[in-house]
Coordinates of C-alpha atoms in Angstrom, one line a residue:
X7 CA 6.8 -1.3 -57.3
X8 CA 7.3 -4.8 -55.8
X9 CA 6.4 -5.1 -52.1
X10 CA 8.9 -6.5 -49.7
X11 CA 7.8 -8.8 -46.9
X12 CA 9.8 -8.8 -43.7
X13 CA 9.6 -11.6 -41.2
X14 CA 10.2 -10.7 -37.6
X15 CA 11.0 -13.5 -35.2
X16 CA 9.9 -12.7 -31.6
X17 CA 12.6 -13.7 -29.2
X18 CA 12.4 -13.5 -25.4
X19 CA 13.7 -10.2 -24.1
X20 CA 16.2 -10.5 -21.3
X21 CA 15.4 -8.0 -18.6
X22 CA 18.1 -7.2 -16.1
X23 CA 17.1 -7.2 -12.4
X24 CA 18.9 -6.0 -9.4
X25 CA 20.4 -8.9 -7.4
X26 CA 17.9 -8.6 -4.5
X27 CA 14.8 -8.7 -6.7
X28 CA 13.3 -12.1 -7.1
X29 CA 10.8 -13.2 -9.7
X30 CA 7.8 -14.0 -7.5
X31 CA 5.0 -12.2 -5.8
X32 CA 5.6 -11.4 -2.1
X33 CA 2.4 -11.5 0.0
X34 CA 1.7 -10.1 3.4
X35 CA -1.4 -11.5 5.1
X36 CA -2.9 -9.1 7.6
X37 CA -6.1 -9.5 9.6
X38 CA -7.8 -6.6 7.7
X39 CA -5.9 -6.6 4.4
X40 CA -3.7 -8.5 2.0
X41 CA -0.8 -6.8 0.3
X42 CA 0.9 -8.3 -2.7
X43 CA 4.2 -6.9 -4.1
X44 CA 5.1 -7.8 -7.7
X45 CA 8.6 -7.2 -9.0
X46 CA 8.6 -4.7 -11.8
X47 CA 11.3 -6.7 -13.4
X48 CA 11.7 -9.0 -15.4
X49 CA 8.6 -8.5 -17.5
X50 CA 8.8 -4.7 -18.0
X51 CA 5.1 -3.9 -17.7
X52 CA 4.0 -0.4 -16.7
X53 CA 1.8 -0.1 -13.5
X54 CA -1.1 1.1 -15.6
X55 CA -1.1 -2.2 -17.5
X56 CA -1.4 -4.5 -14.4
X57 CA -4.7 -5.1 -12.7
X58 CA -5.9 -6.9 -9.6
X59 CA -8.3 -9.7 -10.5
X60 CA -8.4 -8.4 -14.0
X61 CA -10.7 -5.6 -12.8
X62 CA -8.9 -3.0 -10.7
X63 CA -6.0 -0.9 -11.8
X64 CA -5.2 0.2 -8.3
X65 CA -1.5 -0.7 -8.1
X66 CA 1.1 1.6 -6.7
X67 CA 4.8 1.9 -7.7
X68 CA 7.3 1.4 -4.9
X69 CA 11.1 1.0 -5.5
X70 CA 11.6 -2.2 -7.5
X71 CA 7.9 -3.4 -7.1
X72 CA 4.3 -2.8 -7.9
X73 CA 2.1 -3.0 -4.8
X74 CA -1.6 -4.1 -4.8
X75 CA -3.7 -3.9 -1.7
X76 CA -6.9 -5.8 -0.9
X77 CA -8.5 -3.9 2.0
X78 CA -11.7 -6.0 2.2
X79 CA -11.7 -9.5 3.4
X80 CA -15.4 -10.1 3.5
X81 CA -15.8 -13.8 2.7
X82 CA -18.1 -13.4 -0.3
X83 CA -17.2 -14.3 -3.8
X84 CA -16.1 -11.4 -6.0
X85 CA -16.0 -9.2 -2.9
X86 CA -13.1 -6.8 -3.7
X87 CA -11.6 -6.6 -7.2
X88 CA -12.4 -10.3 -7.9
X89 CA -11.1 -11.6 -4.6
X90 CA -12.6 -15.1 -4.0
X91 CA -13.1 -16.9 -0.7
X92 CA -13.1 -20.6 0.0
X93 CA -14.2 -21.9 3.4
X94 CA -13.1 -25.3 4.8
X95 CA -15.2 -26.4 7.8
X96 CA -14.1 -28.7 10.5
X97 CA -12.6 -28.6 14.0
X98 CA -9.9 -26.3 12.8
X99 CA -12.0 -24.3 10.3
X100 CA -10.1 -22.2 7.8
X101 CA -10.8 -20.0 4.9
X102 CA -8.6 -18.9 2.0
X103 CA -8.8 -15.6 0.1
X104 CA -7.2 -15.7 -3.4
X105 CA -6.8 -13.4 -6.3
X106 CA -4.3 -12.7 -9.1
X107 CA -2.4 -9.8 -10.7
X108 CA -2.6 -10.0 -14.5
X109 CA -1.3 -7.9 -17.4
X110 CA -3.9 -6.3 -19.7
X111 CA -2.7 -4.7 -22.9
X112 CA -5.5 -3.1 -24.9
X113 CA -3.1 -1.7 -27.6
X114 CA -2.7 -3.3 -31.0
X115 CA 0.8 -4.7 -30.2
X116 CA 2.0 -6.9 -27.4
X117 CA 5.6 -6.3 -26.5
X118 CA 6.0 -8.0 -23.1
X119 CA 5.6 -11.4 -21.6
X120 CA 2.2 -12.0 -20.0
X121 CA 1.8 -11.7 -16.2
X122 CA -0.5 -13.9 -14.1
X123 CA 0.6 -13.9 -10.5
X124 CA -1.9 -15.9 -8.4
X125 CA -1.6 -15.6 -4.6
X126 CA -3.6 -16.5 -1.5
X127 CA -3.8 -16.1 2.2
X128 CA -5.1 -18.8 4.5
X129 CA -6.7 -17.9 7.9
X130 CA -8.0 -19.8 10.8
X131 CA -11.7 -19.1 11.6
X132 CA -10.7 -18.1 15.2
X133 CA -7.5 -16.3 16.1
X134 CA -6.2 -17.3 19.5
X135 CA -3.7 -14.7 20.8
X136 CA -1.2 -17.3 21.9
X137 CA 2.1 -15.9 20.5
X138 CA 2.6 -12.5 22.1
X139 CA 5.3 -10.3 23.5
X140 CA 3.8 -8.4 26.4
X141 CA 4.8 -5.0 27.8
X142 CA 2.3 -4.5 30.6
X143 CA -0.6 -2.9 28.8
X144 CA 0.5 -3.7 25.2
X145 CA 0.7 -7.0 23.3
X146 CA 2.3 -7.2 19.9
X147 CA 0.9 -10.3 18.3
X148 CA 2.5 -12.2 15.5
X149 CA 0.3 -15.0 14.0
X150 CA 1.6 -17.4 11.4
X151 CA -1.3 -18.0 9.0
X152 CA 0.2 -20.8 6.9
X153 CA 0.7 -18.7 3.8
X154 CA 3.6 -16.8 2.4
X155 CA 3.3 -14.1 5.0
X156 CA 2.4 -13.4 8.6
X157 CA 0.4 -10.6 10.1
X158 CA 1.0 -8.4 13.1
X159 CA -1.7 -6.9 15.2
X160 CA -1.6 -5.0 18.5
X161 CA -3.8 -5.4 21.6
X162 CA -3.8 -2.6 24.2
X163 CA -5.3 -2.4 27.6
X164 CA -5.8 1.1 29.0
X165 CA -7.3 2.9 32.0
X166 CA -9.8 5.6 30.9
X167 CA -11.1 8.7 32.7
X168 CA -14.8 7.8 32.5
X169 CA -17.4 5.6 30.8
X170 CA -17.1 7.4 27.5
X171 CA -13.7 5.8 27.0
X172 CA -12.3 8.7 25.1
X173 CA -9.2 9.6 27.1
X174 CA -6.7 7.1 28.4
X175 CA -4.7 7.7 31.6
X176 CA -0.9 7.4 31.8
X177 CA 0.6 4.2 33.1
X178 CA 1.0 3.2 35.8
X179 CA -2.4 4.4 37.1
X180 CA -2.0 5.9 40.6
X181 CA -4.8 5.8 43.2
X182 CA -4.7 7.6 46.4
X183 CA -5.6 5.5 49.5
X184 CA -8.5 7.9 50.1
X185 CA -9.8 7.0 46.6
X186 CA -10.0 3.3 47.2
X187 CA -13.4 2.2 46.0
X188 CA -13.5 4.7 43.1
X189 CA -14.5 3.5 39.7
X190 CA -11.8 2.3 37.3
X191 CA -12.7 2.1 33.5
X192 CA -10.8 -0.4 31.4
X193 CA -10.8 -0.6 27.6
X194 CA -9.1 -3.4 25.6
X195 CA -8.7 -2.7 21.9
X196 CA -7.2 -4.4 18.8
X197 CA -5.4 -2.2 16.3
X198 CA -5.5 -2.9 12.6
X199 CA -8.4 -5.4 12.6
X200 CA -11.3 -5.3 10.2
X201 CA -14.9 -5.2 11.5
X202 CA -15.3 -9.0 11.2
X203 CA -12.9 -9.6 14.1
X204 CA -14.2 -9.1 17.7
X205 CA -12.2 -8.7 20.9
X206 CA -13.5 -11.0 23.6
X207 CA -12.6 -10.7 27.2
X208 CA -12.7 -14.1 28.8
X209 CA -11.2 -13.6 32.3
X210 CA -9.8 -10.7 34.3
X211 CA -8.3 -11.0 37.8
X212 CA -6.0 -9.0 40.0
X213 CA -2.8 -10.1 41.9
X214 CA -0.5 -8.3 44.4
X215 CA 2.5 -9.2 42.1
X216 CA 3.2 -8.8 38.3
X217 CA 2.7 -12.5 37.9
X218 CA -0.6 -13.6 36.4
X219 CA -0.2 -17.1 37.9
X220 CA 0.1 -15.8 41.5
X221 CA -2.2 -17.8 43.7
X222 CA -3.1 -14.7 45.7
X223 CA -5.7 -13.3 43.3
X224 CA -9.1 -11.6 43.1
X225 CA -11.3 -12.5 40.2
X226 CA -13.3 -9.8 38.4
X227 CA -14.5 -11.5 35.3
X228 CA -14.8 -15.3 34.8
X229 CA -15.9 -16.8 31.5
X230 CA -17.0 -13.3 30.3
X231 CA -19.3 -12.8 33.3
X232 CA -18.9 -10.5 36.3
X233 CA -17.6 -12.3 39.4
X234 CA -17.2 -9.1 41.4
X235 CA -20.3 -7.2 42.3
X236 CA -18.8 -3.9 41.2
X237 CA -17.9 -5.1 37.7
X238 CA -20.1 -3.7 34.9
X239 CA -19.4 -4.9 31.3
X240 CA -20.1 -2.1 28.8
X241 CA -19.2 -4.0 25.6
X242 CA -17.7 -7.4 25.0
X243 CA -17.3 -9.4 21.7
X244 CA -19.2 -6.8 19.7
X245 CA -16.4 -5.0 17.9
X246 CA -12.6 -4.3 18.1
X247 CA -12.9 -2.9 21.6
X248 CA -14.3 -4.3 24.8
X249 CA -14.8 -2.2 27.9
X250 CA -15.8 -2.7 31.6
X251 CA -15.4 -1.0 34.9
X252 CA -14.9 -2.0 38.5
X253 CA -14.3 -0.3 41.9
X254 CA -10.7 0.0 42.9
X255 CA -9.4 -2.0 45.9
X256 CA -6.3 -3.2 47.7
X257 CA -5.3 -6.6 49.1
X258 CA -5.8 -7.1 52.9
X259 CA -3.0 -8.0 55.2
X260 CA -0.4 -6.9 52.7
X261 CA 0.3 -3.5 54.1
X262 CA 3.7 -3.1 52.4
X263 CA 2.3 -3.8 49.0
X264 CA 1.5 -0.6 47.2
X265 CA 0.7 -2.1 43.7
X266 CA -2.2 -4.1 42.3
X267 CA -1.7 -5.8 39.0
X268 CA -4.7 -6.4 36.7
X269 CA -4.6 -9.2 34.2
X270 CA -7.1 -10.0 31.4
X271 CA -7.2 -13.1 29.2
X272 CA -8.3 -12.0 25.8
X273 CA -8.9 -13.6 22.4
X274 CA -9.9 -12.5 18.9
X275 CA -13.0 -14.0 17.3
X276 CA -14.0 -14.0 13.6
X277 CA -17.6 -12.8 13.7
X278 CA -18.2 -13.8 10.0
X279 CA -17.7 -17.5 10.9
X280 CA -18.3 -17.9 14.6
X281 CA -20.7 -16.7 17.2
X282 CA -18.6 -14.5 19.3
X283 CA -21.1 -13.2 21.8
X284 CA -21.0 -15.2 25.1
X285 CA -24.3 -16.6 26.2
X286 CA -26.2 -14.5 28.8
X287 CA -24.6 -14.8 32.2
X288 CA -28.0 -15.2 33.9
X289 CA -28.5 -18.5 32.0
X290 CA -25.4 -20.1 33.2
X291 CA -23.3 -20.5 36.3
X292 CA -19.7 -19.4 36.7
X293 CA -17.4 -22.4 36.2
X294 CA -13.9 -22.6 37.5
X295 CA -11.7 -20.3 35.4
X296 CA -9.2 -22.0 33.0
X297 CA -5.4 -21.9 33.4
X298 CA -4.7 -18.2 32.6
X299 CA -1.4 -19.2 30.8
X300 CA -3.4 -20.8 28.0
X301 CA -4.4 -17.6 26.4
X302 CA -3.2 -14.1 25.5
X303 CA -2.9 -12.1 28.8
X304 CA -2.7 -8.4 29.0
X305 CA -1.4 -6.8 32.3
X306 CA -1.6 -3.3 33.7
X307 CA -0.3 -1.8 36.9
X308 CA -2.1 0.2 39.6
X309 CA -0.1 2.0 42.2
X310 CA -1.6 3.0 45.6
X311 CA -0.3 6.3 47.0
X312 CA -0.8 7.3 50.6
X313 CA -2.4 10.7 51.2
X314 CA -0.4 13.3 52.9

């Protein structure tokens, strides 16, 4: 019996996408993670055939997309699923993490177009919290990192019950006049940051009004050093939370004022690239504090209540 040869011509397959689905990878660059969303259309691959860096089949299916997450931004080559890091030194030092999502088909036949989505996120070596919307003790920070996405973090300043910093008090914090001089414990924490980023308290001061620029002020911390003899720094610039305490007080000759406002100028430092710890206070003198409007300022309210 004679054999018959059949020639198959491979033509591009037209996949139909919903109108809102675009053919590109959408990247969100967060301080502790990178998330890449790949449209499941037009290529028609299954999630089990796509891998991160050609190594990790860790994608998740969400409506219309395949999502890949990079939770480790350690700046070392081949750190997480082939994620690479490139560092550019200089006055405005930056580093870029990049990876790709590729299609891997180990079967005998290949029925879909290949996928190779390369994406990256560029970060500054030091994040200055200078674009913030403040609500007293909470700052929601949006930082544009120059890539296809932005990241959002949250800084909070709370009053705690004691030096263990386990339980935060409700705001505003109310102090009876008979308790003036009692210890106040303050903790400032960044949410959603990886361990490489450190919270640094630069300056803290109090005013009799909600305005951080009020000329009537009492300094507590200047250039990360205590300027009030009651201030004790427990932690600063070591991890994602910095803590200190001071003794409560009120302003003199302002009898009708029943509120004290505490302001702290805070920034976030990249411990992988920069030395975040301030130099010892004993080895340097306190210099005039900078203009507090130049940084990210958190504010909390203390109400004084007369004893009955």
